[in-house]
Coordinates of C-alpha atoms and ligand atoms in Angstrom, one line a residue:
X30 CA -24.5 1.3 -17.8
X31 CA -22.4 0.6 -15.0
X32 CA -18.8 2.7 -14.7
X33 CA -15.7 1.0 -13.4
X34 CA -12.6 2.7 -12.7
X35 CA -9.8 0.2 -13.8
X36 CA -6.2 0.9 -12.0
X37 CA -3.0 -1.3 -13.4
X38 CA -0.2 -1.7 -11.7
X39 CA 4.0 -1.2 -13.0
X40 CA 4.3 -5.5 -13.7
X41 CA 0.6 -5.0 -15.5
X42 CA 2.3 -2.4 -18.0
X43 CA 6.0 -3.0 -18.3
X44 CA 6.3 -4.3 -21.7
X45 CA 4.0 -4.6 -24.9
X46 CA 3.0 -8.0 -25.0
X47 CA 1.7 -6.4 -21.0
X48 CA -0.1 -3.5 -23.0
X49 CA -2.3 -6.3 -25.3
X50 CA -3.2 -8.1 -22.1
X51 CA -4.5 -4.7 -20.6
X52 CA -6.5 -3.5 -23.9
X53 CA -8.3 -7.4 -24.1
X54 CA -9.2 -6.3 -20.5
X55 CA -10.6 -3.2 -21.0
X56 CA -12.2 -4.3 -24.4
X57 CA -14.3 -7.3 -22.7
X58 CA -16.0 -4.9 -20.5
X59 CA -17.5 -1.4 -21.9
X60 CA -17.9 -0.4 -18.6
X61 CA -14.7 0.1 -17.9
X62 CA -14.4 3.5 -19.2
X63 CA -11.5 5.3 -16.8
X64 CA -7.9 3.5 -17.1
X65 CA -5.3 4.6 -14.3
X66 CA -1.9 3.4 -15.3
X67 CA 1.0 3.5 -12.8
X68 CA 4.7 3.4 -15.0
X69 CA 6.6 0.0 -16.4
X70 CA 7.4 -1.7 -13.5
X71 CA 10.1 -4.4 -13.6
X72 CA 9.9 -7.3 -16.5
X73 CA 12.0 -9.2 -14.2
X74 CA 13.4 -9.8 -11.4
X75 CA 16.7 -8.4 -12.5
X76 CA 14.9 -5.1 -14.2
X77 CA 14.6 -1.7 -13.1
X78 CA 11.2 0.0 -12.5
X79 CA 10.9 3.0 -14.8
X80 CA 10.3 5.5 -11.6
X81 CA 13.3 4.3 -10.1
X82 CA 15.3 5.4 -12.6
X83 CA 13.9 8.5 -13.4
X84 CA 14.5 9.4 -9.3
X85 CA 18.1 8.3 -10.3
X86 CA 18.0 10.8 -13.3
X87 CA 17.4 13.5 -10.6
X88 CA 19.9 12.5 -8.2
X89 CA 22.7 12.3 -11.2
X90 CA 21.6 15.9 -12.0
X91 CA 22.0 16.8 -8.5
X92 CA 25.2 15.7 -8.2
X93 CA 26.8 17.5 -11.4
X94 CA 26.7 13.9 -13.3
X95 CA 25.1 13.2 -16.9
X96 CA 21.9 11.5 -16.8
X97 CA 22.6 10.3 -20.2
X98 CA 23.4 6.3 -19.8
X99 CA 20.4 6.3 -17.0
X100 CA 18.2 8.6 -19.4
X101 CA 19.1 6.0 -22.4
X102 CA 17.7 3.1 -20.4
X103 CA 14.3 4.8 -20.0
X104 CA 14.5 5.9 -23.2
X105 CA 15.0 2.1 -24.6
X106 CA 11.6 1.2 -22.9
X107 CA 9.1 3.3 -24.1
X108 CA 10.5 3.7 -27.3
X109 CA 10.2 -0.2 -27.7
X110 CA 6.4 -0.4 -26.1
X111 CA 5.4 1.7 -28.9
X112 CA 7.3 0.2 -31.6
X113 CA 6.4 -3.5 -30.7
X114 CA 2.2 -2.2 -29.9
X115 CA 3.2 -0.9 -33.6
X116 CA 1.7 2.6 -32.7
X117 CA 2.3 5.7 -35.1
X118 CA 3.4 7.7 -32.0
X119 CA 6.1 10.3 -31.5
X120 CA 7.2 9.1 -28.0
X121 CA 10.8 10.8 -28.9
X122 CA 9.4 14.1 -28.9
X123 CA 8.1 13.6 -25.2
X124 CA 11.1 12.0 -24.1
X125 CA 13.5 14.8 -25.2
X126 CA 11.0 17.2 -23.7
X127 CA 11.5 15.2 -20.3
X128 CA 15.6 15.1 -20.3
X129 CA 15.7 18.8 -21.2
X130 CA 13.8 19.7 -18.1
X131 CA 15.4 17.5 -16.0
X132 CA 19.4 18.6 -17.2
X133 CA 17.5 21.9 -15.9
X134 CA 17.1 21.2 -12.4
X135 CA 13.3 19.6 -12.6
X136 CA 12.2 18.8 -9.0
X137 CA 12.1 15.1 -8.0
X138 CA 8.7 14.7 -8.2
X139 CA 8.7 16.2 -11.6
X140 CA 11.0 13.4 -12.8
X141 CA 9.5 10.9 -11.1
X142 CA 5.6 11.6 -12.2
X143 CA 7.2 10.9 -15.6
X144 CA 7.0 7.3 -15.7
X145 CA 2.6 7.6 -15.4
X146 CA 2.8 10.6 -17.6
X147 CA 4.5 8.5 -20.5
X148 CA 3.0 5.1 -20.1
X149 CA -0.4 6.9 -20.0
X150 CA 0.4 8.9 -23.5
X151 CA 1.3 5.7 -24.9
X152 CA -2.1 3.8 -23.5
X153 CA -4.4 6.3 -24.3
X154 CA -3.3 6.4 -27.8
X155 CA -3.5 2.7 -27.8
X156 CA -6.8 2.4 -26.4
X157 CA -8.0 5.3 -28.4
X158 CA -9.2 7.1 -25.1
X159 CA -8.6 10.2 -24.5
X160 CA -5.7 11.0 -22.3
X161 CA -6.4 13.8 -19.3
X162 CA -3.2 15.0 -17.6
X163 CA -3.4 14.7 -13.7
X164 CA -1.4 17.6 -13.4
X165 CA -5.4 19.4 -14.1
X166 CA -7.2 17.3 -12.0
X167 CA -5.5 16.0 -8.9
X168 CA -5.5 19.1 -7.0
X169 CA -2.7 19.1 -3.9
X170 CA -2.6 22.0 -1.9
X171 CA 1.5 24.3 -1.6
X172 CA 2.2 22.2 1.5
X173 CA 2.0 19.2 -0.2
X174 CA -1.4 17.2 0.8
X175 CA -3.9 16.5 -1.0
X176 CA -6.8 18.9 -1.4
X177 CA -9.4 16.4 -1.6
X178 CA -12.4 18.9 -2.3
X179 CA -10.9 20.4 -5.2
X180 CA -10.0 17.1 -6.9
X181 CA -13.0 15.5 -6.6
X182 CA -14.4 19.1 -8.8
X183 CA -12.1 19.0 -11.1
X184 CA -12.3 15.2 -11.6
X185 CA -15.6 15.4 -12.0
X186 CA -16.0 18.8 -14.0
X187 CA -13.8 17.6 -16.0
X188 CA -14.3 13.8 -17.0
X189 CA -18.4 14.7 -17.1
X190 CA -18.0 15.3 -20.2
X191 CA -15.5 12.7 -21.4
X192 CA -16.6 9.6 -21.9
X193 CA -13.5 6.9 -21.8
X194 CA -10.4 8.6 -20.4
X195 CA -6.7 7.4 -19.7
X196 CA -5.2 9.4 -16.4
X197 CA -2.0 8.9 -15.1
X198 CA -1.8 7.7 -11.8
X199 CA 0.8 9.1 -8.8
X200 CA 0.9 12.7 -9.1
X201 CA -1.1 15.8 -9.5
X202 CA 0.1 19.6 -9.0
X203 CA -0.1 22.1 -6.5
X204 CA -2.2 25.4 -7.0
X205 CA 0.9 26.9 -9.0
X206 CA 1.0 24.3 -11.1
X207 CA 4.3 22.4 -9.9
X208 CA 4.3 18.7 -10.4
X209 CA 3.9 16.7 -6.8
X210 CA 3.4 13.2 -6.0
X211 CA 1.8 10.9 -3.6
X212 CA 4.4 8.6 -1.8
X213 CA 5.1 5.3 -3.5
X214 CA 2.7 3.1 -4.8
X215 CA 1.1 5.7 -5.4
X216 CA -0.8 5.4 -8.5
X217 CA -3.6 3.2 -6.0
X218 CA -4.6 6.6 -4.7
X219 CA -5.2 7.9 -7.9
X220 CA -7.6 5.2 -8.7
X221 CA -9.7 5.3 -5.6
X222 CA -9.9 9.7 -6.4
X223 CA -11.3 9.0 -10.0
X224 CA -13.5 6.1 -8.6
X225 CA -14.7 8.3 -5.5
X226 CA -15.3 11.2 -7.4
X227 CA -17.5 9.6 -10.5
X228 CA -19.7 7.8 -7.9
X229 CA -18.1 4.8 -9.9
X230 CA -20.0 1.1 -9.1
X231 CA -16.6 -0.7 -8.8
X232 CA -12.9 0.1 -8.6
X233 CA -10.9 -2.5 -10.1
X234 CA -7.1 -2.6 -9.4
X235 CA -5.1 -5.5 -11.8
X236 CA -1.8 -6.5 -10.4
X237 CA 0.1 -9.7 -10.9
X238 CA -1.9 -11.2 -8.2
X239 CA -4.7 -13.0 -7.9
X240 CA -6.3 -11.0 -4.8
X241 CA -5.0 -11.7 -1.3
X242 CA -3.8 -14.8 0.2
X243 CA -4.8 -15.9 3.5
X244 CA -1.2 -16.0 4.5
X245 CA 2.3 -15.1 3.3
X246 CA 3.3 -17.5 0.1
X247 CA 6.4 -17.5 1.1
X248 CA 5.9 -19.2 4.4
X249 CA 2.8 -21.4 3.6
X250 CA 3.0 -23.4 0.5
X251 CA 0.1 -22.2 -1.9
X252 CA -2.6 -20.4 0.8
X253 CA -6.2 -20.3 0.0
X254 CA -7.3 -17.1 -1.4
X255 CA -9.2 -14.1 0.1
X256 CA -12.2 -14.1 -1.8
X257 CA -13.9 -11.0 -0.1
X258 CA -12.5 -9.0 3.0
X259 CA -13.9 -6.2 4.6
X260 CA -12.3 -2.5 4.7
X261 CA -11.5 -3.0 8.6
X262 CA -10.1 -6.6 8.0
X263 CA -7.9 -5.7 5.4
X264 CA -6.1 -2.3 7.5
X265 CA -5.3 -5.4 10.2
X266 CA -3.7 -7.0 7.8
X267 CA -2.2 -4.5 6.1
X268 CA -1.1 -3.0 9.3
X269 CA 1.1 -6.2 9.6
X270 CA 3.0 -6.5 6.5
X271 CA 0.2 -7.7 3.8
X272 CA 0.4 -4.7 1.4
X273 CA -0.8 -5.2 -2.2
X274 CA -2.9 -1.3 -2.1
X275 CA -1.5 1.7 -1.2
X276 CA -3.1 2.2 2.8
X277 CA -4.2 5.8 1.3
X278 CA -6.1 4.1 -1.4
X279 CA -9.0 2.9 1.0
X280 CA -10.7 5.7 2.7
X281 CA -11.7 7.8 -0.7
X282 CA -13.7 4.9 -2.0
X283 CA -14.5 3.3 2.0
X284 CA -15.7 6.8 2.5
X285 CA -18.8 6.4 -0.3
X286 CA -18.9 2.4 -0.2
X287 CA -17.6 1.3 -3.4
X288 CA -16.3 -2.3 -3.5
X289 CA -12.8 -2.5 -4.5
X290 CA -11.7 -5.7 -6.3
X291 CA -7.5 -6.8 -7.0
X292 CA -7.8 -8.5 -10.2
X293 CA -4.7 -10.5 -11.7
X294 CA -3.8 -8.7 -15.3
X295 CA -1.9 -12.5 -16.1
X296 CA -5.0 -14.6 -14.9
X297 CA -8.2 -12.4 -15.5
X298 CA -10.5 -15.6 -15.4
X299 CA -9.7 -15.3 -12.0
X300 CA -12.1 -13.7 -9.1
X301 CA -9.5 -12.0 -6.9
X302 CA -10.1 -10.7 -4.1
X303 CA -13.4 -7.7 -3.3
X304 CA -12.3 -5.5 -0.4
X305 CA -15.9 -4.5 0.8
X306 CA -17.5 -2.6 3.5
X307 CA -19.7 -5.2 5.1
X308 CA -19.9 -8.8 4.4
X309 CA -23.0 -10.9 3.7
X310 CA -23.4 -13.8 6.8
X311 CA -23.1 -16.6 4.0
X312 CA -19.8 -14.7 3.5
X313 CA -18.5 -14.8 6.8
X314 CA -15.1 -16.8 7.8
X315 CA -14.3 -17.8 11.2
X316 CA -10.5 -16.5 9.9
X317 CA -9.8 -14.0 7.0
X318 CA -6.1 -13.8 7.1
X319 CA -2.8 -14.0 9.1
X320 CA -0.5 -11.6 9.1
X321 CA 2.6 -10.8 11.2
X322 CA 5.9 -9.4 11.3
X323 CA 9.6 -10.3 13.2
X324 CA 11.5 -7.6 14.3
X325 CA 9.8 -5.3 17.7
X326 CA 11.4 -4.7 20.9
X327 CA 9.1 -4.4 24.3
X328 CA 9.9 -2.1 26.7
X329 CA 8.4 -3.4 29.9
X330 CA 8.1 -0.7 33.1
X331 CA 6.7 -1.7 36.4
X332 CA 5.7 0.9 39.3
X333 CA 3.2 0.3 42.1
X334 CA 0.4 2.2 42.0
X335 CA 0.6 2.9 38.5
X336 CA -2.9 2.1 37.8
X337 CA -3.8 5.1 40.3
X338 CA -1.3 7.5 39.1
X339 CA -2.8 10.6 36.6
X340 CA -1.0 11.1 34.0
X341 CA 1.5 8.6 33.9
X342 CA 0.4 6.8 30.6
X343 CA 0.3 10.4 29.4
X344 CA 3.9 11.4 30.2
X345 CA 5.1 8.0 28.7
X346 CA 3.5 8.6 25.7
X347 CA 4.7 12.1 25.4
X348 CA 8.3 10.8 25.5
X349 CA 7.8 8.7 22.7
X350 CA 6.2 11.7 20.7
X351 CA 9.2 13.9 21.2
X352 CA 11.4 10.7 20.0
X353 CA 9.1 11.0 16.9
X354 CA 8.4 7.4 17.4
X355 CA 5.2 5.7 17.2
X356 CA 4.2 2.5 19.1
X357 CA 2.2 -0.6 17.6
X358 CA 0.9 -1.8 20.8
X359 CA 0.7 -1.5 24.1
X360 CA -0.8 -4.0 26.9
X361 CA -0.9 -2.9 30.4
X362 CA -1.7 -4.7 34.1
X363 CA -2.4 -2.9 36.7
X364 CA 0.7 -1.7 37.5
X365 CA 2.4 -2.8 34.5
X366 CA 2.9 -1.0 30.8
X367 CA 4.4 -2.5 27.8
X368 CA 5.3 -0.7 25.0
X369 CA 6.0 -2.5 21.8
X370 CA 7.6 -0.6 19.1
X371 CA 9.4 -1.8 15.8
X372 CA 12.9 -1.4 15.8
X373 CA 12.9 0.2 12.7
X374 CA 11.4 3.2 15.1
X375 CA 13.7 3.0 17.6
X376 CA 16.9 2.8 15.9
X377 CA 19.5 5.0 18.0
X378 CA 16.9 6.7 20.2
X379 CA 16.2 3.4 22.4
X380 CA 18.7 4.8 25.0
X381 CA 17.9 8.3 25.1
X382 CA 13.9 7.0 25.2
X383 CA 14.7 4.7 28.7
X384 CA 16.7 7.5 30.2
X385 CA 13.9 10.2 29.4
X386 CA 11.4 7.2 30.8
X387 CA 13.4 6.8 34.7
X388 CA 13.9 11.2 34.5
X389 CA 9.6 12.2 33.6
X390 CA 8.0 8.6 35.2
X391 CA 10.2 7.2 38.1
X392 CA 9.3 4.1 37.4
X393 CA 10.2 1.0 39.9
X394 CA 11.9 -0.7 36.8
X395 CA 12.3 -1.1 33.4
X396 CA 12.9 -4.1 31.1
X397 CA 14.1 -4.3 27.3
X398 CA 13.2 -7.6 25.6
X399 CA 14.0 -7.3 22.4
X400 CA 13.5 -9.7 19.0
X401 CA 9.8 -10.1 19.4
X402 CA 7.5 -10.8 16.2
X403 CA 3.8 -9.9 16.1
X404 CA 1.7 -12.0 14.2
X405 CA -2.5 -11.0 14.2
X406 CA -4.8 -13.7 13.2
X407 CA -7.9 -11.4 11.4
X408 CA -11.5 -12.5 11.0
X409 CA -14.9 -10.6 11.2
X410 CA -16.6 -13.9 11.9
X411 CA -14.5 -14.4 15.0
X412 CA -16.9 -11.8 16.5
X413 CA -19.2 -13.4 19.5
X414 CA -17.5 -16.6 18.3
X415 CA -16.5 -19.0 21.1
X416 CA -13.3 -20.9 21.0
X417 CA -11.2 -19.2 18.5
X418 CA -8.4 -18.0 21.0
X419 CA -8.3 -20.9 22.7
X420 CA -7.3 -22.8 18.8
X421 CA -4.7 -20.3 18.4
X422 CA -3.0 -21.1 22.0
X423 CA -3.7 -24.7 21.0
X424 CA -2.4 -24.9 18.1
X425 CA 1.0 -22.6 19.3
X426 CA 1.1 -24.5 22.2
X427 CA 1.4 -27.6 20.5
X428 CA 3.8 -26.3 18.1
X429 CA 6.1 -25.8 21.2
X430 CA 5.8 -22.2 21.2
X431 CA 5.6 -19.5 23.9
X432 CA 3.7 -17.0 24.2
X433 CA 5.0 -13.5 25.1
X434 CA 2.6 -11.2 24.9
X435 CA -1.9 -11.6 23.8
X436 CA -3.6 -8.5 22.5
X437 CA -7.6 -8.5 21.4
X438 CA -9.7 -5.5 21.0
X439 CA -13.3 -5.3 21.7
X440 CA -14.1 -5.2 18.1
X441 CA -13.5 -8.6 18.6
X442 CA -12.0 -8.5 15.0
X443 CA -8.6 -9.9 15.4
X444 CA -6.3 -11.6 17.6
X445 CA -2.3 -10.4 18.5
X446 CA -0.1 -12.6 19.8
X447 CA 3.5 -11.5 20.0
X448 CA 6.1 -14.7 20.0
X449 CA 10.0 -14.6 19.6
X450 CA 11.0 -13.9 16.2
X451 CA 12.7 -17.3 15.7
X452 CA 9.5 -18.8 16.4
X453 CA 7.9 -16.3 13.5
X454 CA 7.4 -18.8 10.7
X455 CA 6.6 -22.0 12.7
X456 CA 3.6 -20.3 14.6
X457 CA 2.3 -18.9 11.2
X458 CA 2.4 -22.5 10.2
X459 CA 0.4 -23.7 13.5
X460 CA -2.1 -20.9 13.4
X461 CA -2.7 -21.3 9.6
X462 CA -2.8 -25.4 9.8
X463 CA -5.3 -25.0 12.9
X464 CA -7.7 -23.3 10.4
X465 CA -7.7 -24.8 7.1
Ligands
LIG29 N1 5.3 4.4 -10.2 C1 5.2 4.8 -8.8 C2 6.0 3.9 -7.9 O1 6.8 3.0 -8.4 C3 3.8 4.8 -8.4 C4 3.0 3.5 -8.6 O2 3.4 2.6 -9.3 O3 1.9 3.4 -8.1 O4 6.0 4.0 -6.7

């Protein structure tokens, strides 16, 4: 029998009636023997998300202030997911466990890994799987990464012998045994682990959406789906702005070539979207997805010569690692250099960044331009295809729109056009119209 890991997001679990839609999942499908739960998420849009307010409990304790009305809230949740699932559980007896340790100075991860560590008592007693503590076999070494090697041992010394298991997603512990997290989002990470580690045939992630879209909903009205994207296609996207999985979640199951697919815990019927290694040629698209974001700044420097100068690209780049800044692109002529960098990166250092750029380069001039958006049209099939960059400066130049800035790799993958941002949704709209 085939074994699929099954991952469910905070929306998929943040009420009962969000529990039964999960268990009817795992019930129609025996493979699905591994559940990773991440913690309620918000019910609506005017609801808290259970980790947020567990990182608040911390901060009140920090600050010498009772965690009491914060602690009740939490509280109020769980207590009524197992009361309405109608479960003979003692939640109380975890949850007074919990606030003691945090009125006594718990670390912030501690709090915070909470939230999986509940929800995944409560599931595994609904489900009747057993429930396996990360804290024993997420393995993350005293700095604080992730020793990989050791998890995947004691994931799979330890589940070999376990046949249907509930593991909370998000955290693990470090070799003496103190509670740490991955960043946010987290629980995705988890997932891919248990997946990567069991040699699993499929890791299923359910979320409240039905896959990916081939565009942002919010600027085109009702995008086609993303029925399958490869592993390279998707970090183009995501790169841009498109983030449904955790960027860390990829490279465990990438790394052994297990399929992931985003499934929709509120429309299962649905196929969603399978992030694969390679596609099939029926499979291929011309275009998998658009993706894009407002908000860079370009700095432009000119010197003759350049092209013939060691070390100048170097030195440039050096000054932008001492900034601790990173840069998402940078076309060059021959004696021209752009950098582009989001201004989320260069808040407060652009200054000090040009200054150190005329002391270390002597360049002949440098130029600011500043609200630029990036916008990459993605597509595996666009590869030895003639006549795709010449629709997308079609269809922008039709839409009236100039072009500031072109950017494609040799991979041949995707295309990167960077446009003023007031021009951001309008060229989405052009490029998305030209291929659908
Ligand atoms: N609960 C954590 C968060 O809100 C982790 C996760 O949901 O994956 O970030």
């Amino acid at each position: 029998m085939n074994t699929i890991i099954t991952k469910f997001g905070g929306s998929s679990l943040a009420d009962a009636n969000q529990f039964k839609k999960v268990k009817d999942i795992i019930c129609a499908n025996e493979s699905r023997k591994y559940v990773v739960p991440s913690a309620p998420g918000k019910r609506n849009s005017k609801d808290s998300k259970i980790t947020d307010l567990l990182y608040l409990c911390h901060a009140h304790v920090n600050a010498g202030i009772s965690l009491d009305d914060v602690f009740n809230h939490i509280r109020e949740r769980y207590v009524g997911i197992v009361h309405d699932l109608k479960l003979n559980f003692n939640i109380e007896e975890h949850l007074s466990i919990i606030k003691k340790d945090l009125e006594d100075g718990a670390s912030s991860d501690y709090a915070a890994s909470r939230g999986e560590y509940l929800n995944s008592l409560i599931l595994s007693n609904y489900l009747g799987f057993e429930f396996v503590d990360a804290k024993d076999v997420i393995v993350f070494n005293n700095d604080g990464s992730l020793d990989s090697n050791a998890t995947h041992c004691a994931l799979r010394e330890t589940l070999s012998s376990i046949p249907r298991a509930v593991i909370p997603g998000f955290y693990g512990a470090d070799k003496e045994g103190n509670i740490v997290t991955f960043s946010r989002g987290g629980s995705d990470v988890t997932g891919a682990l248990v997946t990567a580690s069991l040699n699993a045939d499929l890791y299923e992630n359910w979320t409240d959406v039905s896959g990916f879209l081939m565009a942002d909903p919010r600027i085109i009205n009702n995008p086609k789906p993303i029925s399958t994207i490869t592993y390279t296609e998707l970090r183009e996207l995501s790169y841009m702005g498109a983030s449904v999985l955790h960027e860390d979640a990829i490279f465990p199951v990438r790394e052994v070539g297990i399929p992931i697919n985003i499934k929709n815990t509120n429309r299962p019927e649905d196929k969603g979207t399978f992030i694969v290694e390679d596609l099939l040629k029926s499979d291929l698209q011309t275009i998998t997805g658009i993706a894009g974001k407002k908000d860079f700044t370009v700095i432009s420097i000119a010197k003759a010569l350049m092209n013939s100068e060691l070390g100048f690209c170097r030195k440039l780049l050096s000054i932008l690692e001492q900034h601790n800044v990173s840069f998402e692109n940078m076309p060059s002529g021959i004696d021209t250099v752009c950098l582009v960098i989001s201004d989320s990166q260069l808040k407060n250092k652009k200054e000090s960044i040009i200054d150190e750029i005329k002391r270390s380069c002597n360049p002949d001039s440098i130029v600011v331009h500043p609200n630029m958006a990036l916008i990459t049209t993605v597509g595996k099939g666009m590869t030895k295809q003639k006549g795709v960059a010449a629709k997308i400066f079609t269809a922008l130049s039709k839409a009236d729109i100039n072009i500031r800035m072109i950017d494609q790799g040799s991979s041949e993958i995707n295309i990167l056009v960077g446009i003023e941002n007031d021009n951001f949704e309008k060229a989405i709209h052009a490029i998305y119209d030209a291929f659908n």
